[in-house]
PDB file of C-alpha atoms in Angstrom:
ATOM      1  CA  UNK A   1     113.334  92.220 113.204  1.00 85.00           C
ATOM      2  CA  UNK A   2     110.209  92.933 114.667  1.00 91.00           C
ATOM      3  CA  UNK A   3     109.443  92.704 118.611  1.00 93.00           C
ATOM      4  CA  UNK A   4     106.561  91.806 121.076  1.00 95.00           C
ATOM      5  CA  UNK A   5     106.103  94.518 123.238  1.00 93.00           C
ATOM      6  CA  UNK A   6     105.468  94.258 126.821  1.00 93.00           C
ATOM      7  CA  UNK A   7     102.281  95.219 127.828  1.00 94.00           C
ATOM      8  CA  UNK A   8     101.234  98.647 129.612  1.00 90.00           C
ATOM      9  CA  UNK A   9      99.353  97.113 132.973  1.00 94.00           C
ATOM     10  CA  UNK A  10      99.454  93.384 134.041  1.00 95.00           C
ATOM     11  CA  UNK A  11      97.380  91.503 133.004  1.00 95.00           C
ATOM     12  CA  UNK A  12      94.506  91.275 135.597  1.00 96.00           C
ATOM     13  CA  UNK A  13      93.927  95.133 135.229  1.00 96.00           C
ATOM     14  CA  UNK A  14      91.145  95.028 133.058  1.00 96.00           C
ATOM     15  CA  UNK A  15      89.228  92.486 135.239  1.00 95.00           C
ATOM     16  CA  UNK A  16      86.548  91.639 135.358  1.00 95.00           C
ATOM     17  CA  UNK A  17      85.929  92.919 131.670  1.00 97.00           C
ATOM     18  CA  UNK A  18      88.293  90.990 130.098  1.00 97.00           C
ATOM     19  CA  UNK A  19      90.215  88.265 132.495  1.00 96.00           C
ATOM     20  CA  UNK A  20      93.573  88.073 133.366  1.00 97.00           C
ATOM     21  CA  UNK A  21      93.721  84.358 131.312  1.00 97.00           C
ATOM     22  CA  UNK A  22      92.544  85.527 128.364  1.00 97.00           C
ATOM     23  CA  UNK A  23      94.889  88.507 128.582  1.00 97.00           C
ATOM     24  CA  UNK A  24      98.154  86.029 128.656  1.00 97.00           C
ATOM     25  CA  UNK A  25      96.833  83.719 126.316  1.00 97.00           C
ATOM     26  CA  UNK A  26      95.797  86.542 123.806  1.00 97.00           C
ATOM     27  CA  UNK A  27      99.358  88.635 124.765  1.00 98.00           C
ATOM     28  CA  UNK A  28     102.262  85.591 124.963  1.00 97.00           C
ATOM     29  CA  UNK A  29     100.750  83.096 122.116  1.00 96.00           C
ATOM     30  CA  UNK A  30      98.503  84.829 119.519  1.00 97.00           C
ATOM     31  CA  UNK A  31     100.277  88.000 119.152  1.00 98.00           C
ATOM     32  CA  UNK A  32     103.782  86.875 120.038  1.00 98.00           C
ATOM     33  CA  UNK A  33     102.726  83.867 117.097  1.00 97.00           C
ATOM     34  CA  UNK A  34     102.357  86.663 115.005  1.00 97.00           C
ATOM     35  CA  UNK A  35     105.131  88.153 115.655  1.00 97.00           C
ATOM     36  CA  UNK A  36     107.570  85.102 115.265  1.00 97.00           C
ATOM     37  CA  UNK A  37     105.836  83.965 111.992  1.00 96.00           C
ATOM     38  CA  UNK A  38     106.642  87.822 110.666  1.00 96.00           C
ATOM     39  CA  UNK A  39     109.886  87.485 111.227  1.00 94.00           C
ATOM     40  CA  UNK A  40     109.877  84.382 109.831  1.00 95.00           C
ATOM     41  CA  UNK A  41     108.321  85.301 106.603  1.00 93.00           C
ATOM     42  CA  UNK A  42     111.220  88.072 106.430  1.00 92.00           C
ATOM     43  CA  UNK A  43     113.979  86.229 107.413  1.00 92.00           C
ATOM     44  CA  UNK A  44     115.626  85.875 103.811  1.00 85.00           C
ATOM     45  CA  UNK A  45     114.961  89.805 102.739  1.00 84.00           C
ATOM     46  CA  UNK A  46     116.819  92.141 104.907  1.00 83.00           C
ATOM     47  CA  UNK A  47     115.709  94.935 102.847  1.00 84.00           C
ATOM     48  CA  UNK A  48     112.067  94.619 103.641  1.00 87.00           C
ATOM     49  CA  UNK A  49     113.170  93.729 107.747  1.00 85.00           C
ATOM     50  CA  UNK A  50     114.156  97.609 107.709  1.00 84.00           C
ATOM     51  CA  UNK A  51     110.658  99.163 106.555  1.00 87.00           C
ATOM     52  CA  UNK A  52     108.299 100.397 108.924  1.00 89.00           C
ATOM     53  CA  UNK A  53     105.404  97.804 109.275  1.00 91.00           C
ATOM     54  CA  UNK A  54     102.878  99.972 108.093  1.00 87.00           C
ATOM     55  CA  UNK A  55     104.662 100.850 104.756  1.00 88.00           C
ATOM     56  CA  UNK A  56     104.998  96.968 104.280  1.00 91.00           C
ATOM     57  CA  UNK A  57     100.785  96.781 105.092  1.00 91.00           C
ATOM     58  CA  UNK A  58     100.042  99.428 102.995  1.00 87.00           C
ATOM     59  CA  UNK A  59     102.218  98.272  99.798  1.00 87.00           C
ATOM     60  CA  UNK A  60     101.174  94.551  99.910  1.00 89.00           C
ATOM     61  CA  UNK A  61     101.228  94.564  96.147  1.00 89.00           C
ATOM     62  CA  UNK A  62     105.071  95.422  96.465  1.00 90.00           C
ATOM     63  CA  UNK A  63     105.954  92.361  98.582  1.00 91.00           C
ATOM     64  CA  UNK A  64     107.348  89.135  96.902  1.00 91.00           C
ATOM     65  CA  UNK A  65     104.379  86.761  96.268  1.00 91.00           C
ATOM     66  CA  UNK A  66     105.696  83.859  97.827  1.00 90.00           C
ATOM     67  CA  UNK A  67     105.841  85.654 100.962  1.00 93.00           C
ATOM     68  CA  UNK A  68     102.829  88.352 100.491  1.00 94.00           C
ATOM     69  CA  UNK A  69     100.303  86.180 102.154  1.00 95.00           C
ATOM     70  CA  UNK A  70     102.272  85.493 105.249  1.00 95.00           C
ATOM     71  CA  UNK A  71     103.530  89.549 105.684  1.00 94.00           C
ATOM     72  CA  UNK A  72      99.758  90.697 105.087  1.00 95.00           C
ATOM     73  CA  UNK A  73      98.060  87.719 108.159  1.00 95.00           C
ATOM     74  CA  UNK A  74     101.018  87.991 110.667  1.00 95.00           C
ATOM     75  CA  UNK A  75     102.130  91.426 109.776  1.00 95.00           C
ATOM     76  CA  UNK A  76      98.510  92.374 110.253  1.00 95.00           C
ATOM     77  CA  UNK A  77      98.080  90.498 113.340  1.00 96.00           C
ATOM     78  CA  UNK A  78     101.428  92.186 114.433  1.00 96.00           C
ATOM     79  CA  UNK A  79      99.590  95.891 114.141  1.00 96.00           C
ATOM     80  CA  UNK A  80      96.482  95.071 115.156  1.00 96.00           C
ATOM     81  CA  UNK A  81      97.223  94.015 118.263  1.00 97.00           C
ATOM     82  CA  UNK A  82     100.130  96.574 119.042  1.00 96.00           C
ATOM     83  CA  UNK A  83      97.384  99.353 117.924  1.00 96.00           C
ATOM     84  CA  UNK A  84      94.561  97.378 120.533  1.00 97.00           C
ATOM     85  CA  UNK A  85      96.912  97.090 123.600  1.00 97.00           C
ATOM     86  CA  UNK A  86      97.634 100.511 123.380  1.00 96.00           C
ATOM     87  CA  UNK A  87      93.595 101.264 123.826  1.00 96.00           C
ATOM     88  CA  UNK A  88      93.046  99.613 126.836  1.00 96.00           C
ATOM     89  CA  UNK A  89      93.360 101.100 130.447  1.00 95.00           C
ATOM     90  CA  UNK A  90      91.924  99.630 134.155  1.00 94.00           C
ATOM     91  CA  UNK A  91      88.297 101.139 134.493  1.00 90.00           C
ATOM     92  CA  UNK A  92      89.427 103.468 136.941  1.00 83.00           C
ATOM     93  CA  UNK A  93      91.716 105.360 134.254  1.00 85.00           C
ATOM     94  CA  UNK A  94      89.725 105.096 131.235  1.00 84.00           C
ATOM     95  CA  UNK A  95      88.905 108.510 131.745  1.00 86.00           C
ATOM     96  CA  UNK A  96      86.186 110.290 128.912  1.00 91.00           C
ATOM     97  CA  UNK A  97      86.787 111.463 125.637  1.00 92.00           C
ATOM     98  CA  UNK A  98      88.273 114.932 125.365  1.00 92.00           C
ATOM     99  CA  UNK A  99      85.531 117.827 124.291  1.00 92.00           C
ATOM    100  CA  UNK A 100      87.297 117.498 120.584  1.00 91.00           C
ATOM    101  CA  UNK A 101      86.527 113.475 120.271  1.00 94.00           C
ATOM    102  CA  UNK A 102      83.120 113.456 121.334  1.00 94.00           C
ATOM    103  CA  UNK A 103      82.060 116.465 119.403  1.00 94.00           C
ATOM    104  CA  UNK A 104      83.483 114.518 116.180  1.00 94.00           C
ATOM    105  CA  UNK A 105      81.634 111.468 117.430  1.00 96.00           C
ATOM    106  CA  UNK A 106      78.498 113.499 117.874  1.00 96.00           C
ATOM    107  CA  UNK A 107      78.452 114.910 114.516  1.00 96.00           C
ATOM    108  CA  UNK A 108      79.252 111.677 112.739  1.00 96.00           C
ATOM    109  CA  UNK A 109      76.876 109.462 114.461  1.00 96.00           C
ATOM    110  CA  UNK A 110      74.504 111.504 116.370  1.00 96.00           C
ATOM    111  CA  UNK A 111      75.875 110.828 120.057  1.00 95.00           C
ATOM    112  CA  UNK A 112      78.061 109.046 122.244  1.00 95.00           C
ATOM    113  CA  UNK A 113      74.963 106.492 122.527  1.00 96.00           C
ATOM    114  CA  UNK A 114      74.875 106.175 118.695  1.00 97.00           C
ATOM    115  CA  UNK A 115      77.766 106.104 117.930  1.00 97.00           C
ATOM    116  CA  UNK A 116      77.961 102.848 120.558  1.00 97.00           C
ATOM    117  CA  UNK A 117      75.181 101.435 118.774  1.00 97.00           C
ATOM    118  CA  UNK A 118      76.937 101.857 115.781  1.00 97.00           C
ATOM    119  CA  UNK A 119      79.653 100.249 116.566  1.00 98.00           C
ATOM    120  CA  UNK A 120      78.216  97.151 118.120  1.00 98.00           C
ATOM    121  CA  UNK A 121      76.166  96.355 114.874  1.00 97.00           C
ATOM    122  CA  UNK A 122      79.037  96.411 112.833  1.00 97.00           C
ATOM    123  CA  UNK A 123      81.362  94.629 115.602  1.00 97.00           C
ATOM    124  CA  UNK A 124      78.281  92.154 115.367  1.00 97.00           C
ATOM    125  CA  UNK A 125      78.520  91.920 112.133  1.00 96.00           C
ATOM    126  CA  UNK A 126      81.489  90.764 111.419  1.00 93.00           C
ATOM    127  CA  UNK A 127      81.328  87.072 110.639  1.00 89.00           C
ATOM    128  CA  UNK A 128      83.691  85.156 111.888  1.00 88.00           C
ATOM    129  CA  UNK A 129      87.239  86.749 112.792  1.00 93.00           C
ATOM    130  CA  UNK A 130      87.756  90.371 112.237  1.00 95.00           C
ATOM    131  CA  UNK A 131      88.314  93.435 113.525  1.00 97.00           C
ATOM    132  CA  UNK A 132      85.726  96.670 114.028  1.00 97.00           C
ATOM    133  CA  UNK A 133      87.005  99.905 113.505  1.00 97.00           C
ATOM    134  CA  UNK A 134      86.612 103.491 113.639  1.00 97.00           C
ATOM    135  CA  UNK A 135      88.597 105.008 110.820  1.00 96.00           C
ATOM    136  CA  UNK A 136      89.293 109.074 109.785  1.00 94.00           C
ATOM    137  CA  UNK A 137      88.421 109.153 106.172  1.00 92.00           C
ATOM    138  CA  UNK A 138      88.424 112.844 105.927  1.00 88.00           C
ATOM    139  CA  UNK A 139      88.864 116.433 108.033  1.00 86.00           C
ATOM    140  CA  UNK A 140      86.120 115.841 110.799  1.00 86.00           C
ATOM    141  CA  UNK A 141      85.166 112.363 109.043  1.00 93.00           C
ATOM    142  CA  UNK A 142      84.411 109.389 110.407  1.00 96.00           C
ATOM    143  CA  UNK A 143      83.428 105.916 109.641  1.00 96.00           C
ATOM    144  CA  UNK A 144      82.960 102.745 111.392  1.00 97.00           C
ATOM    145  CA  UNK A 145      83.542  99.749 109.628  1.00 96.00           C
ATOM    146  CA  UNK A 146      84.975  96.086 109.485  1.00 95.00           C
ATOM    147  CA  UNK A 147      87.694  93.764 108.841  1.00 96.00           C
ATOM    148  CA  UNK A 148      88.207  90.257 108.137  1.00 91.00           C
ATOM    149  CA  UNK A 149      91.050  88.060 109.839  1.00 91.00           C
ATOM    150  CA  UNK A 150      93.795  90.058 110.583  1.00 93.00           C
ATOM    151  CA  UNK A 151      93.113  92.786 107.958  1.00 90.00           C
ATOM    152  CA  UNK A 152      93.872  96.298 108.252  1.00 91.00           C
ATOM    153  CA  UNK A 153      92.881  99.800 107.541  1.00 90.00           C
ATOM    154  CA  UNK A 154      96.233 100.352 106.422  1.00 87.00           C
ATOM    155  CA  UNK A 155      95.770  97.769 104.165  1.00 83.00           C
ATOM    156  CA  UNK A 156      94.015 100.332 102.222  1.00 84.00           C
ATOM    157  CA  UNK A 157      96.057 103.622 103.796  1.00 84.00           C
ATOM    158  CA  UNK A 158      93.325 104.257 106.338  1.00 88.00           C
ATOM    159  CA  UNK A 159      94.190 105.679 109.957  1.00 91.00           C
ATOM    160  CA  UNK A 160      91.941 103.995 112.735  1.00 95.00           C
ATOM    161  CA  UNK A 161      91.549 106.119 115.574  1.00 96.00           C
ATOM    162  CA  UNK A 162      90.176 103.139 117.818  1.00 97.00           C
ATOM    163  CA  UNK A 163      89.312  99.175 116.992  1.00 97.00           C
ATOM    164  CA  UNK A 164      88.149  95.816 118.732  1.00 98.00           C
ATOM    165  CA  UNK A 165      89.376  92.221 117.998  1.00 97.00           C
ATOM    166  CA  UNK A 166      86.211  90.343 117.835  1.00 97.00           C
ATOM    167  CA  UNK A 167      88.501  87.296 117.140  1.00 96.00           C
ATOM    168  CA  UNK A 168      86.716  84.417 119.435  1.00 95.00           C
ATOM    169  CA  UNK A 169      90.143  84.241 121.233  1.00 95.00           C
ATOM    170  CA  UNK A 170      89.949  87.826 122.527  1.00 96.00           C
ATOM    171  CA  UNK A 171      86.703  86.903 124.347  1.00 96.00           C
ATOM    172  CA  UNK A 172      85.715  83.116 124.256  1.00 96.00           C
ATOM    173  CA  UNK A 173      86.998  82.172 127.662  1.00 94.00           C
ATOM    174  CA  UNK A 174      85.064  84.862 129.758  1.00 95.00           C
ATOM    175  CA  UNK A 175      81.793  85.493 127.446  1.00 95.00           C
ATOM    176  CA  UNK A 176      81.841  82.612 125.489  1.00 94.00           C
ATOM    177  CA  UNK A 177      79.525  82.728 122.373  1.00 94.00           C
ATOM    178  CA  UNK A 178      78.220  86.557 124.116  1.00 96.00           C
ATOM    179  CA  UNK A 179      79.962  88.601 121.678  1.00 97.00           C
ATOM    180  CA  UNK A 180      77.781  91.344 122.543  1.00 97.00           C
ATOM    181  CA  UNK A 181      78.462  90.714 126.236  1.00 98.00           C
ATOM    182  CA  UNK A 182      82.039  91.890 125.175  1.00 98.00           C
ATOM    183  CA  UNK A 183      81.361  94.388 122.807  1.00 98.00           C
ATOM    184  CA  UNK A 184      79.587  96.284 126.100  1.00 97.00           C
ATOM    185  CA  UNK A 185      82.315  95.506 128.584  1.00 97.00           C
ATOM    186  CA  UNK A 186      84.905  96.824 126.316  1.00 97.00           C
ATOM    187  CA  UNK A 187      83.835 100.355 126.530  1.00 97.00           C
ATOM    188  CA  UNK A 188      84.588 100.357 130.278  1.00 96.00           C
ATOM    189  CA  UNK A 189      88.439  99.804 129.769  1.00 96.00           C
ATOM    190  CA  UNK A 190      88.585 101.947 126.520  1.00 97.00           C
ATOM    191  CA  UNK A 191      91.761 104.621 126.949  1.00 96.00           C
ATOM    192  CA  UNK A 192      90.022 107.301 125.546  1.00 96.00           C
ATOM    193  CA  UNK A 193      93.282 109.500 125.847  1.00 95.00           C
ATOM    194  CA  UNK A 194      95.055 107.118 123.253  1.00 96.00           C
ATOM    195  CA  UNK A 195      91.834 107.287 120.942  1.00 96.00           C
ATOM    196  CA  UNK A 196      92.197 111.177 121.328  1.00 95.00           C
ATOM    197  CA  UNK A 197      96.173 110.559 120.246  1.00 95.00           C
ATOM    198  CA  UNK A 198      95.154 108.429 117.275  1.00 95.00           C
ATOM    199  CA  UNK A 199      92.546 110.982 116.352  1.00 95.00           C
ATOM    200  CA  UNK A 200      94.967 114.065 116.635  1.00 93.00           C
ATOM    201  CA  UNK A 201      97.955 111.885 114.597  1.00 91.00           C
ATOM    202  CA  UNK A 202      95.643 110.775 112.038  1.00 90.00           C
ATOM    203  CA  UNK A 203      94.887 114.142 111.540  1.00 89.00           C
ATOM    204  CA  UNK A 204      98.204 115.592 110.871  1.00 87.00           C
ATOM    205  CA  UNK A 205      99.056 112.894 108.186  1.00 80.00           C
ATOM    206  CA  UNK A 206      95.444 113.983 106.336  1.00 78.00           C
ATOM    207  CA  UNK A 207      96.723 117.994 106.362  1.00 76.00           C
ATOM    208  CA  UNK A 208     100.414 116.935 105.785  1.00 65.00           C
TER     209      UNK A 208
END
């Protein structure tokens, strides 16, 4: 069965970018909602409780359709969030992206300014609940682009190297109707170590 994980800093260590409320509410109840309702959805098929969570994304099709639905919103809620946790780091250790990152960055979108720009008009664009992402679609390769609900980009056997929940529940309490607000905050607490990790995994599978 599949498990909330506990997160990497407490939950006040990205203040004041995103606040320690928002954090708990976001961590204990959306996520671990996800979570439970996964579970749930799996509870009669112990064959498909054994697969790796992105082979059950990525094979939708596959699933029973009674219970396709529910695996594809909570599953995807379930790896979303695992994946955006993993990106986020107190201001004082976001540290820069490595020489390697920003010169892929740089040639797919210009500069590290452009490539924010980018990003916040398709983060912006996203109506309603989604996700904005920044997905390896070939050697050097790059693309931003956009989700709806809890969608993936392994939904369609993509590899994200980095992604924001623009989900009014990520932000609503602190910025309220500001998405943008949050969009620019976000950049502060970005990991850019993990985005380097994603990058250099995503990589591998694309050569394998």
């Amino acid at each position: 069965m599949f498990e909330l994980q506990k997160l990497n800093f407490e939950v006040s260590a990205f203040e004041p970018y995103i606040d320690a409320q928002t954090m708990t509410i976001h961590h204990d109840k959306h996520h671990a909602g996800y979570v439970d309702n996964l579970n749930k959805a799996l509870a009669e098929n112990t064959e498909l409780q054994q697969k790796e969570l992105w082979n059950l994304l990525s094979d939708l099709d596959t699933l029973p359709e009674e219970i396709r639905t529910k695996v594809r919103n909570n599953g995807g809620g379930h790896a979303n969030h695992t994946f955006f946790w993993k990106l986020l780091s107190p201001a004082s250790e976001s540290g820069m992206p490595t020489t390697t990152l920003q010169a892929i960055l740089e040639k797919n979108f210009g500069s590290m300014d452009e490539f924010k720009t980018k990003f916040k008009e398709v983060s912006l664009a996203c109506f309603g609940s989604g996700w904005a992402w920044v997905v390896l679609t070939g050697i050097d390769t790059l693309e931003i682009v956009s989700t709806g609900r809890q969608d993936t980009p392994w939904n369609d056997k993509k590899d994200a190297i980095l992604g924001l929940d623009v989900w009014e529940h990520a932000y609503y309490l602190k910025y309220q109707n500001k998405r943008a607000d949050y969009i620019d905050a976000f950049w502060n607490i970005v990991n850019w170590k993990q985005v380097d990790e994603n990058l250099q995994k995503a990589l591998s599978y694309l050569k394998a």
